[in-house]
mmCIF file of C-alpha atoms in Angstrom:
data_model
loop_
_atom_site.group_PDB
_atom_site.id
_atom_site.type_symbol
_atom_site.label_atom_id
_atom_site.label_comp_id
_atom_site.label_asym_id
_atom_site.label_seq_id
_atom_site.Cartn_x
_atom_site.Cartn_y
_atom_site.Cartn_z
ATOM 1 C CA MET A 1 0.000 0.000 0.000
ATOM 2 C CA SER A 2 1.268 3.465 -0.878
ATOM 3 C CA SER A 3 1.857 5.907 1.966
ATOM 4 C CA VAL A 4 -0.250 9.033 2.508
ATOM 5 C CA SER A 5 2.698 11.133 1.342
ATOM 6 C CA GLN A 6 2.856 9.188 -1.926
ATOM 7 C CA ILE A 7 -0.886 9.510 -2.506
ATOM 8 C CA SER A 8 -0.719 13.260 -1.839
ATOM 9 C CA ALA A 9 2.384 13.893 -3.963
ATOM 10 C CA GLY A 10 1.648 16.811 -6.268
ATOM 11 C CA TYR A 11 -1.282 18.057 -4.171
ATOM 12 C CA SER A 12 -1.088 21.713 -3.108
ATOM 13 C CA THR A 13 -3.468 23.665 -0.912
ATOM 14 C CA ASP A 14 -3.494 26.193 -3.767
ATOM 15 C CA PRO A 15 -5.778 24.722 -6.468
ATOM 16 C CA ALA A 16 -3.965 26.710 -9.161
ATOM 17 C CA ARG A 17 -0.777 24.794 -8.299
ATOM 18 C CA SER A 18 -2.286 21.427 -7.454
ATOM 19 C CA SER A 19 -2.544 18.039 -9.086
ATOM 20 C CA SER A 20 -5.222 15.481 -8.263
ATOM 21 C CA LEU A 21 -4.898 12.490 -5.963
ATOM 22 C CA VAL A 22 -2.515 9.831 -7.240
ATOM 23 C CA ALA A 23 -4.314 7.081 -9.172
ATOM 24 C CA ASN A 24 -3.454 4.417 -6.578
ATOM 25 C CA ALA A 25 -6.024 6.012 -4.259
ATOM 26 C CA TYR A 26 -8.670 4.982 -6.802
ATOM 27 C CA THR A 27 -7.378 1.510 -7.690
ATOM 28 C CA GLU A 28 -5.616 -0.190 -4.749
ATOM 29 C CA PRO A 29 -7.758 -2.407 -2.466
ATOM 30 C CA ASP A 30 -5.840 -1.193 0.590
ATOM 31 C CA TRP A 31 -6.893 2.388 -0.082
ATOM 32 C CA PHE A 32 -10.493 1.278 -0.531
ATOM 33 C CA ARG A 33 -10.343 -0.356 2.899
ATOM 34 C CA GLU A 34 -8.950 2.916 4.236
ATOM 35 C CA ASP A 35 -11.864 4.746 2.603
ATOM 36 C CA LEU A 36 -14.336 2.565 4.497
ATOM 37 C CA LYS A 37 -12.480 2.862 7.801
ATOM 38 C CA SER A 38 -11.390 6.499 7.843
ATOM 39 C CA ILE A 39 -14.007 8.192 5.643
ATOM 40 C CA ILE A 40 -17.281 6.262 5.344
ATOM 41 C CA GLY A 41 -17.092 4.841 8.864
ATOM 42 C CA LYS A 42 -16.163 8.189 10.436
ATOM 43 C CA ASN A 43 -18.546 10.636 8.771
ATOM 44 C CA TRP A 44 -22.270 11.324 8.443
ATOM 45 C CA GLN A 45 -24.123 9.112 5.978
ATOM 46 C CA TRP A 46 -27.562 9.764 4.465
ATOM 47 C CA VAL A 47 -30.301 7.242 5.283
ATOM 48 C CA CYS A 48 -33.746 8.558 4.263
ATOM 49 C CA HIS A 49 -36.249 11.408 4.336
ATOM 50 C CA VAL A 50 -37.756 12.118 7.762
ATOM 51 C CA GLU A 51 -41.171 10.946 6.516
ATOM 52 C CA LYS A 52 -40.054 7.312 6.841
ATOM 53 C CA THR A 53 -39.315 7.612 10.568
ATOM 54 C CA ARG A 54 -41.992 10.019 11.831
ATOM 55 C CA ASP A 55 -44.211 7.512 13.661
ATOM 56 C CA PRO A 56 -43.332 5.535 16.806
ATOM 57 C CA GLY A 57 -42.168 2.071 15.762
ATOM 58 C CA SER A 58 -41.128 3.124 12.265
ATOM 59 C CA TYR A 59 -37.729 1.860 11.197
ATOM 60 C CA VAL A 60 -35.291 1.840 8.297
ATOM 61 C CA THR A 61 -32.260 -0.425 7.846
ATOM 62 C CA VAL A 62 -29.098 0.443 5.973
ATOM 63 C CA GLU A 63 -25.502 -0.734 5.579
ATOM 64 C CA ILE A 64 -22.687 1.709 6.368
ATOM 65 C CA ALA A 65 -19.099 0.736 5.565
ATOM 66 C CA GLY A 66 -20.170 -2.919 5.603
ATOM 67 C CA HIS A 67 -21.945 -2.622 8.965
ATOM 68 C CA PRO A 68 -25.719 -3.214 9.271
ATOM 69 C CA VAL A 69 -27.529 -0.339 11.008
ATOM 70 C CA ALA A 70 -31.173 0.112 12.015
ATOM 71 C CA VAL A 71 -32.796 3.501 12.642
ATOM 72 C CA VAL A 72 -35.869 3.241 14.884
ATOM 73 C CA ARG A 73 -38.354 5.757 16.284
ATOM 74 C CA GLY A 74 -39.078 4.787 19.894
ATOM 75 C CA ARG A 75 -42.413 4.826 21.693
ATOM 76 C CA ASP A 76 -41.072 7.916 23.468
ATOM 77 C CA GLY A 77 -40.699 9.708 20.132
ATOM 78 C CA VAL A 78 -36.891 9.608 20.232
ATOM 79 C CA LEU A 79 -35.072 8.579 17.052
ATOM 80 C CA ARG A 80 -32.253 6.104 17.730
ATOM 81 C CA ALA A 81 -29.831 4.110 15.595
ATOM 82 C CA PHE A 82 -28.242 0.771 16.488
ATOM 83 C CA TYR A 83 -25.926 -1.766 15.000
ATOM 84 C CA ASN A 84 -28.552 -4.110 13.556
ATOM 85 C CA VAL A 85 -26.931 -7.074 15.298
ATOM 86 C CA CYS A 86 -28.333 -9.364 17.978
ATOM 87 C CA LYS A 87 -26.244 -9.576 21.151
ATOM 88 C CA HIS A 88 -26.765 -13.365 21.293
ATOM 89 C CA ARG A 89 -25.341 -14.747 18.026
ATOM 90 C CA ALA A 90 -24.881 -11.612 15.871
ATOM 91 C CA HIS A 91 -27.831 -12.286 13.553
ATOM 92 C CA GLU A 92 -29.297 -9.221 11.821
ATOM 93 C CA LEU A 93 -32.478 -8.137 13.575
ATOM 94 C CA LEU A 94 -34.608 -5.938 11.324
ATOM 95 C CA SER A 95 -34.739 -5.990 7.551
ATOM 96 C CA GLY A 96 -35.921 -3.451 4.999
ATOM 97 C CA GLU A 97 -38.184 -0.786 6.447
ATOM 98 C CA GLY A 98 -41.579 -0.637 8.107
ATOM 99 C CA THR A 99 -43.259 -0.331 11.496
ATOM 100 C CA THR A 100 -42.941 -2.617 14.502
ATOM 101 C CA THR A 101 -43.788 -2.730 18.197
ATOM 102 C CA ARG A 102 -40.621 -4.623 19.133
ATOM 103 C CA ILE A 103 -37.325 -5.810 17.687
ATOM 104 C CA LEU A 104 -37.472 -9.607 17.356
ATOM 105 C CA CYS A 105 -34.406 -11.596 16.361
ATOM 106 C CA PRO A 106 -35.420 -14.102 13.665
ATOM 107 C CA TYR A 107 -32.735 -16.566 14.830
ATOM 108 C CA HIS A 108 -33.494 -17.390 18.496
ATOM 109 C CA ALA A 109 -36.376 -14.976 19.200
ATOM 110 C CA TRP A 110 -34.570 -12.640 21.545
ATOM 111 C CA VAL A 111 -36.809 -9.586 21.900
ATOM 112 C CA TYR A 112 -35.615 -5.997 22.285
ATOM 113 C CA LYS A 113 -37.609 -2.878 23.073
ATOM 114 C CA LEU A 114 -37.559 -0.039 20.562
ATOM 115 C CA ASP A 115 -34.961 1.733 22.700
ATOM 116 C CA GLY A 116 -32.588 -1.230 22.195
ATOM 117 C CA GLN A 117 -32.966 -2.728 25.681
ATOM 118 C CA LEU A 118 -33.296 -6.520 25.760
ATOM 119 C CA ALA A 119 -36.788 -7.468 27.019
ATOM 120 C CA ARG A 120 -36.886 -11.257 26.685
ATOM 121 C CA ALA A 121 -34.430 -14.083 25.993
ATOM 122 C CA PRO A 122 -36.170 -17.488 25.825
ATOM 123 C CA HIS A 123 -34.895 -20.370 27.995
ATOM 124 C CA THR A 124 -32.211 -18.351 29.795
ATOM 125 C CA GLU A 125 -33.738 -18.605 33.275
ATOM 126 C CA ASN A 126 -31.206 -21.247 34.366
ATOM 127 C CA LEU A 127 -28.121 -19.307 33.250
ATOM 128 C CA GLN A 128 -25.733 -18.069 35.896
ATOM 129 C CA ASP A 129 -24.848 -14.361 36.028
ATOM 130 C CA PHE A 130 -27.191 -13.546 33.157
ATOM 131 C CA HIS A 131 -29.548 -10.596 33.476
ATOM 132 C CA VAL A 132 -31.765 -9.377 30.674
ATOM 133 C CA SER A 133 -31.501 -5.824 32.008
ATOM 134 C CA ASP A 134 -27.723 -5.833 31.413
ATOM 135 C CA ILE A 135 -28.032 -6.219 27.633
ATOM 136 C CA CYS A 136 -28.728 -3.426 25.159
ATOM 137 C CA LEU A 137 -28.057 -2.970 21.460
ATOM 138 C CA ASP A 138 -25.009 -0.864 20.603
ATOM 139 C CA GLN A 139 -26.054 2.616 19.525
ATOM 140 C CA VAL A 140 -24.590 4.739 16.743
ATOM 141 C CA GLN A 141 -25.172 8.442 16.230
ATOM 142 C CA VAL A 142 -28.288 9.559 14.382
ATOM 143 C CA GLU A 143 -29.435 13.058 13.457
ATOM 144 C CA GLU A 144 -32.348 14.681 11.678
ATOM 145 C CA PHE A 145 -30.913 17.353 9.398
ATOM 146 C CA CYS A 146 -32.626 19.441 6.699
ATOM 147 C CA GLY A 147 -35.568 17.053 6.452
ATOM 148 C CA PHE A 148 -33.391 13.946 6.236
ATOM 149 C CA VAL A 149 -31.984 11.281 8.561
ATOM 150 C CA PHE A 150 -28.225 10.750 8.792
ATOM 151 C CA VAL A 151 -26.153 8.295 10.863
ATOM 152 C CA ASN A 152 -22.512 8.204 11.919
ATOM 153 C CA LEU A 153 -20.709 5.103 13.206
ATOM 154 C CA ASP A 154 -18.162 7.316 14.985
ATOM 155 C CA THR A 155 -19.515 7.880 18.495
ATOM 156 C CA GLU A 156 -17.032 10.724 18.991
ATOM 157 C CA ALA A 157 -17.987 12.682 15.861
ATOM 158 C CA ALA A 158 -19.413 16.177 16.235
ATOM 159 C CA PRO A 159 -23.080 16.656 15.261
ATOM 160 C CA LEU A 160 -23.691 17.166 11.556
ATOM 161 C CA SER A 161 -25.449 20.461 12.297
ATOM 162 C CA ALA A 162 -22.281 21.713 14.005
ATOM 163 C CA GLN A 163 -19.864 20.419 11.348
ATOM 164 C CA SER A 164 -21.783 21.734 8.360
ATOM 165 C CA GLY A 165 -21.742 25.448 9.087
ATOM 166 C CA ASP A 166 -24.361 27.354 7.085
ATOM 167 C CA LEU A 167 -25.507 24.399 4.981
ATOM 168 C CA GLU A 168 -28.908 24.046 6.642
ATOM 169 C CA THR A 169 -29.581 27.783 6.322
ATOM 170 C CA GLU A 170 -28.641 27.602 2.642
ATOM 171 C CA ILE A 171 -30.803 24.573 1.879
ATOM 172 C CA ARG A 172 -33.825 25.913 3.726
ATOM 173 C CA HIS A 173 -33.508 29.219 1.893
ATOM 174 C CA TRP A 174 -33.792 27.490 -1.489
ATOM 175 C CA ALA A 175 -36.008 24.582 -0.355
ATOM 176 C CA PRO A 176 -38.111 25.834 2.582
ATOM 177 C CA ASP A 177 -40.580 22.956 2.224
ATOM 178 C CA VAL A 178 -38.010 20.143 2.220
ATOM 179 C CA ASP A 179 -39.544 18.502 5.342
ATOM 180 C CA LYS A 180 -42.980 18.367 3.699
ATOM 181 C CA LEU A 181 -41.859 16.697 0.456
ATOM 182 C CA THR A 182 -42.733 13.048 -0.101
ATOM 183 C CA PHE A 183 -41.019 10.154 -1.851
ATOM 184 C CA GLY A 184 -41.903 9.881 -5.532
ATOM 185 C CA HIS A 185 -39.373 7.717 -7.362
ATOM 186 C CA ARG A 186 -36.013 5.917 -7.068
ATOM 187 C CA LEU A 187 -33.355 5.208 -9.695
ATOM 188 C CA THR A 188 -30.493 2.775 -8.978
ATOM 189 C CA TYR A 189 -27.156 2.222 -10.707
ATOM 190 C CA ASP A 190 -24.252 -0.209 -10.408
ATOM 191 C CA ILE A 191 -21.101 1.500 -11.682
ATOM 192 C CA LYS A 192 -17.709 -0.004 -12.520
ATOM 193 C CA SER A 193 -15.718 2.804 -10.944
ATOM 194 C CA ASN A 194 -14.233 3.865 -7.622
ATOM 195 C CA TRP A 195 -16.575 6.040 -5.567
ATOM 196 C CA LYS A 196 -14.086 8.918 -5.539
ATOM 197 C CA ASN A 197 -14.212 9.099 -9.340
ATOM 198 C CA VAL A 198 -17.989 9.372 -9.071
ATOM 199 C CA VAL A 199 -17.669 12.252 -6.602
ATOM 200 C CA ASP A 200 -14.962 13.953 -8.707
ATOM 201 C CA ASN A 201 -17.241 13.881 -11.739
ATOM 202 C CA PHE A 202 -20.193 15.267 -9.776
ATOM 203 C CA LEU A 203 -18.189 18.185 -8.409
ATOM 204 C CA GLU A 204 -17.218 19.869 -11.678
ATOM 205 C CA CYS A 205 -18.985 20.983 -14.810
ATOM 206 C CA TYR A 206 -15.754 21.486 -16.748
ATOM 207 C CA HIS A 207 -16.863 18.405 -18.692
ATOM 208 C CA CYS A 208 -20.435 19.611 -19.248
ATOM 209 C CA PRO A 209 -20.018 21.499 -22.564
ATOM 210 C CA THR A 210 -18.323 18.420 -24.038
ATOM 211 C CA ALA A 211 -20.302 15.592 -22.434
ATOM 212 C CA HIS A 212 -23.676 17.095 -21.379
ATOM 213 C CA LYS A 213 -24.844 19.381 -24.170
ATOM 214 C CA ASP A 214 -28.512 19.006 -23.117
ATOM 215 C CA PHE A 215 -27.657 20.036 -19.560
ATOM 216 C CA CYS A 216 -25.908 23.181 -20.802
ATOM 217 C CA ASP A 217 -29.250 24.323 -22.251
ATOM 218 C CA LEU A 218 -31.234 23.273 -19.172
ATOM 219 C CA VAL A 219 -29.186 25.663 -16.996
ATOM 220 C CA ASP A 220 -27.580 28.987 -17.821
ATOM 221 C CA MET A 221 -23.884 28.073 -17.708
ATOM 222 C CA ASP A 222 -22.927 31.767 -17.558
ATOM 223 C CA THR A 223 -24.538 31.919 -14.107
ATOM 224 C CA TYR A 224 -23.064 28.620 -12.832
ATOM 225 C CA LYS A 225 -21.157 29.276 -9.591
ATOM 226 C CA VAL A 226 -19.435 26.742 -7.326
ATOM 227 C CA THR A 227 -18.518 27.666 -3.747
ATOM 228 C CA THR A 228 -16.665 25.447 -1.265
ATOM 229 C CA HIS A 229 -17.167 25.539 2.491
ATOM 230 C CA GLY A 230 -15.895 23.307 5.301
ATOM 231 C CA ILE A 231 -17.430 19.917 4.531
ATOM 232 C CA TYR A 232 -19.710 20.891 1.644
ATOM 233 C CA SER A 233 -19.862 22.744 -1.643
ATOM 234 C CA SER A 234 -22.765 24.539 -3.303
ATOM 235 C CA HIS A 235 -23.391 24.568 -7.061
ATOM 236 C CA MET A 236 -25.833 27.227 -8.253
ATOM 237 C CA ALA A 237 -27.151 28.276 -11.643
ATOM 238 C CA ASP A 238 -30.255 29.883 -13.111
ATOM 239 C CA ALA A 239 -32.542 27.817 -15.303
ATOM 240 C CA GLY A 240 -31.925 28.280 -19.021
ATOM 241 C CA GLN A 241 -34.045 30.945 -20.704
ATOM 242 C CA SER A 242 -34.596 29.153 -24.006
ATOM 243 C CA ALA A 243 -35.976 25.775 -25.072
ATOM 244 C CA ASN A 244 -33.761 22.798 -24.297
ATOM 245 C CA THR A 245 -33.537 19.139 -25.242
ATOM 246 C CA ALA A 246 -33.341 17.883 -21.635
ATOM 247 C CA TYR A 247 -36.917 18.525 -20.431
ATOM 248 C CA ASP A 248 -39.423 21.345 -20.703
ATOM 249 C CA VAL A 249 -39.141 23.912 -17.869
ATOM 250 C CA SER A 250 -41.348 26.579 -19.436
ATOM 251 C CA ASN A 251 -43.929 26.094 -16.656
ATOM 252 C CA ALA A 252 -41.398 25.654 -13.856
ATOM 253 C CA THR A 253 -42.127 27.336 -10.510
ATOM 254 C CA VAL A 254 -38.570 26.654 -9.312
ATOM 255 C CA ARG A 255 -36.190 28.501 -11.640
ATOM 256 C CA THR A 256 -32.886 27.804 -9.879
ATOM 257 C CA HIS A 257 -30.574 24.829 -10.273
ATOM 258 C CA ALA A 258 -29.372 24.442 -6.664
ATOM 259 C CA VAL A 259 -27.086 21.564 -5.734
ATOM 260 C CA TRP A 260 -25.151 20.763 -2.587
ATOM 261 C CA TRP A 261 -22.490 18.114 -2.076
ATOM 262 C CA LEU A 262 -22.027 17.049 1.549
ATOM 263 C CA TRP A 263 -18.853 15.224 2.518
ATOM 264 C CA PRO A 264 -18.318 12.474 1.791
ATOM 265 C CA THR A 265 -21.097 10.840 -0.302
ATOM 266 C CA THR A 266 -24.371 12.798 -0.181
ATOM 267 C CA CYS A 267 -25.573 15.039 -3.027
ATOM 268 C CA LEU A 268 -28.746 17.120 -2.646
ATOM 269 C CA MET A 269 -30.204 18.532 -5.855
ATOM 270 C CA ARG A 270 -33.075 20.913 -6.585
ATOM 271 C CA TYR A 271 -33.598 20.959 -10.335
ATOM 272 C CA PRO A 272 -35.814 23.481 -12.180
ATOM 273 C CA GLY A 273 -39.470 22.415 -12.111
ATOM 274 C CA ARG A 274 -41.895 22.021 -9.205
ATOM 275 C CA SER A 275 -40.635 22.096 -5.646
ATOM 276 C CA SER A 276 -38.552 18.939 -5.167
ATOM 277 C CA MET A 277 -35.320 17.511 -3.832
ATOM 278 C CA ILE A 278 -33.285 14.758 -5.452
ATOM 279 C CA VAL A 279 -30.882 12.885 -3.168
ATOM 280 C CA LEU A 280 -27.967 11.104 -4.794
ATOM 281 C CA ASN A 281 -26.466 8.607 -2.350
ATOM 282 C CA ILE A 282 -23.045 7.316 -3.442
ATOM 283 C CA ILE A 283 -22.313 3.895 -1.903
ATOM 284 C CA PRO A 284 -18.747 2.508 -2.126
ATOM 285 C CA VAL A 285 -18.785 -1.249 -2.749
ATOM 286 C CA GLY A 286 -15.259 -2.059 -3.964
ATOM 287 C CA PRO A 287 -12.117 -0.403 -5.362
ATOM 288 C CA ASP A 288 -13.741 -0.360 -8.801
ATOM 289 C CA ARG A 289 -17.456 -0.621 -7.973
ATOM 290 C CA THR A 290 -19.952 1.943 -6.699
ATOM 291 C CA LEU A 291 -23.708 1.845 -6.213
ATOM 292 C CA GLU A 292 -25.886 4.926 -6.606
ATOM 293 C CA THR A 293 -29.448 5.658 -5.595
ATOM 294 C CA TYR A 294 -31.348 8.716 -6.837
ATOM 295 C CA ASP A 295 -34.390 9.385 -4.646
ATOM 296 C CA PHE A 296 -36.883 11.982 -5.886
ATOM 297 C CA PHE A 297 -38.831 13.803 -3.160
ATOM 298 C CA LEU A 298 -41.748 15.743 -4.620
ATOM 299 C CA GLU A 299 -44.809 17.779 -3.713
ATOM 300 C CA THR A 300 -46.972 14.704 -4.428
ATOM 301 C CA PRO A 301 -46.271 10.942 -4.405
ATOM 302 C CA GLU A 302 -46.935 10.785 -8.145
ATOM 303 C CA PRO A 303 -44.545 12.726 -10.412
ATOM 304 C CA ASN A 304 -46.225 15.186 -12.762
ATOM 305 C CA GLU A 305 -45.514 15.226 -16.496
ATOM 306 C CA MET A 306 -42.557 17.586 -16.175
ATOM 307 C CA GLU A 307 -41.037 15.461 -13.394
ATOM 308 C CA LEU A 308 -41.529 12.245 -15.345
ATOM 309 C CA ASP A 309 -39.674 13.899 -18.212
ATOM 310 C CA ALA A 310 -36.914 15.042 -15.843
ATOM 311 C CA ILE A 311 -36.593 11.511 -14.423
ATOM 312 C CA ARG A 312 -36.410 10.122 -17.956
ATOM 313 C CA TYR A 313 -33.727 12.666 -18.880
ATOM 314 C CA LEU A 314 -31.642 11.920 -15.796
ATOM 315 C CA ASP A 315 -31.976 8.147 -16.238
ATOM 316 C CA GLU A 316 -31.686 7.753 -20.005
ATOM 317 C CA VAL A 317 -29.361 10.636 -20.885
ATOM 318 C CA LEU A 318 -27.437 12.307 -18.061
ATOM 319 C CA GLN A 319 -26.620 9.154 -16.109
ATOM 320 C CA VAL A 320 -25.697 7.212 -19.240
ATOM 321 C CA GLU A 321 -23.245 9.986 -20.099
ATOM 322 C CA ASP A 322 -21.765 10.252 -16.586
ATOM 323 C CA ILE A 323 -21.450 6.515 -16.011
ATOM 324 C CA GLY A 324 -19.639 6.165 -19.320
ATOM 325 C CA LEU A 325 -17.242 8.910 -18.240
ATOM 326 C CA VAL A 326 -16.341 7.549 -14.809
ATOM 327 C CA GLU A 327 -16.017 3.959 -16.012
ATOM 328 C CA SER A 328 -13.632 5.129 -18.727
ATOM 329 C CA VAL A 329 -11.620 7.104 -16.155
ATOM 330 C CA GLN A 330 -11.417 4.033 -13.912
ATOM 331 C CA ARG A 331 -10.095 1.926 -16.779
ATOM 332 C CA GLY A 332 -7.514 4.605 -17.562
ATOM 333 C CA MET A 333 -6.385 4.806 -13.949
ATOM 334 C CA ASN A 334 -5.660 1.082 -13.988
ATOM 335 C CA THR A 335 -3.085 1.543 -16.757
ATOM 336 C CA PRO A 336 0.565 2.635 -16.361
ATOM 337 C CA ALA A 337 -0.239 5.626 -18.600
ATOM 338 C CA PHE A 338 -1.784 7.737 -15.801
ATOM 339 C CA THR A 339 -0.555 8.791 -12.370
ATOM 340 C CA GLN A 340 -2.367 12.080 -11.717
ATOM 341 C CA GLY A 341 -3.532 15.194 -13.551
ATOM 342 C CA ARG A 342 -3.603 18.944 -12.910
ATOM 343 C CA ILE A 343 -6.577 20.633 -11.299
ATOM 344 C CA VAL A 344 -8.128 23.182 -13.669
ATOM 345 C CA HIS A 345 -8.889 26.267 -11.581
ATOM 346 C CA ASP A 346 -10.925 29.399 -12.243
ATOM 347 C CA PRO A 347 -10.469 31.904 -9.381
ATOM 348 C CA ASP A 348 -13.956 33.276 -10.106
ATOM 349 C CA GLY A 349 -15.454 29.900 -9.131
ATOM 350 C CA SER A 350 -17.301 29.111 -12.344
ATOM 351 C CA GLY A 351 -18.899 25.750 -12.998
ATOM 352 C CA LYS A 352 -16.150 24.980 -15.488
ATOM 353 C CA SER A 353 -13.545 24.993 -12.700
ATOM 354 C CA GLU A 354 -12.359 21.954 -10.710
ATOM 355 C CA HIS A 355 -11.820 23.744 -7.396
ATOM 356 C CA ALA A 356 -14.593 21.705 -5.728
ATOM 357 C CA VAL A 357 -12.751 18.517 -6.773
ATOM 358 C CA HIS A 358 -9.612 19.963 -5.199
ATOM 359 C CA HIS A 359 -11.612 20.737 -2.037
ATOM 360 C CA PHE A 360 -12.827 17.110 -1.924
ATOM 361 C CA HIS A 361 -9.285 15.780 -2.377
ATOM 362 C CA GLY A 362 -8.114 17.894 0.543
ATOM 363 C CA LEU A 363 -10.791 16.339 2.777
ATOM 364 C CA VAL A 364 -9.787 12.851 1.586
ATOM 365 C CA LEU A 365 -6.113 13.474 2.380
ATOM 366 C CA ASP A 366 -6.986 14.923 5.800
ATOM 367 C CA ALA A 367 -8.990 11.770 6.563
ATOM 368 C CA TYR A 368 -6.127 9.554 5.413
ATOM 369 C CA ALA A 369 -3.694 11.472 7.614
ATOM 370 C CA ARG A 370 -5.951 11.089 10.654
ATOM 371 C CA GLY A 371 -6.310 7.373 9.911
ATOM 372 C CA ALA A 372 -2.537 6.977 9.686
ATOM 373 C CA ALA A 373 -2.098 8.817 12.977
#
């Protein structure tokens, strides 16, 4: 495995002088394991919209850095998250999502309350030094933020609201109804590329005039502005003023393309149209494999005609283009022909600059350095 200093060779805190991460960070299995340990397992991960966990007994399960996690709303109204692992023989407890009055292990029928406390363990009355009241599921951090639920496996991590500065204020300015939106549609993708290549591609529109000609009509590229902050970046542009080949926005009530990337893997997008929020969740699976989910949260459970057209455009055009790009990059990084490339920087922060990629790489290298320490 390369050292952190080798991976960061050529990186400068000045984006105008900097190169990207070294390709080994995208290709070596050891660095992928470090990604899971020091990045995914140490930072806030998106789970769902708050609507899924509003009622007592509602739950959602998810896997974070290979660890099963359950988020459960207790009878007391408190939202909690646990390792979704029975304390008897480590069987997973809950599956999928739904509503329950108790947490029942499907292996040996140990029963836990919704607060994680063991309530019943069959046939244990003759055990010595065994007390049901001593056993509780291991909790992980959970937080409701901007209308969504996030979890963090790191029990020492600061709250997301504290880490993220003005992000909530920004999102609620552009999407004041985010809590009231409802799930409308999900798209899923299995991509043959490292997750960091997927994030890199998302964070710059330098490639848009070449690879996304429809998108460059959908938004006014002259107004595209990218700003980096702490652990997030914002990507703002006005809707295009003329007809485009992406989808019709002539009747749009939302006229701003507002996008936020939240370290490390959450992307929140408000496209022109009706009030909505699209959540892109980037899920690292292997050194050269990434899963994506696109969840569309809308004013109504059923997408209207404009939203159906937007979903079609994202699925059949934009994603096809982007997946082709990142898979090609991954193949190139696995050859001896590429080590790293220069960051293209516009000091005015236009969408055609890669300064948000540089910002992301700095956060990656900081996480690697903390992991090494």
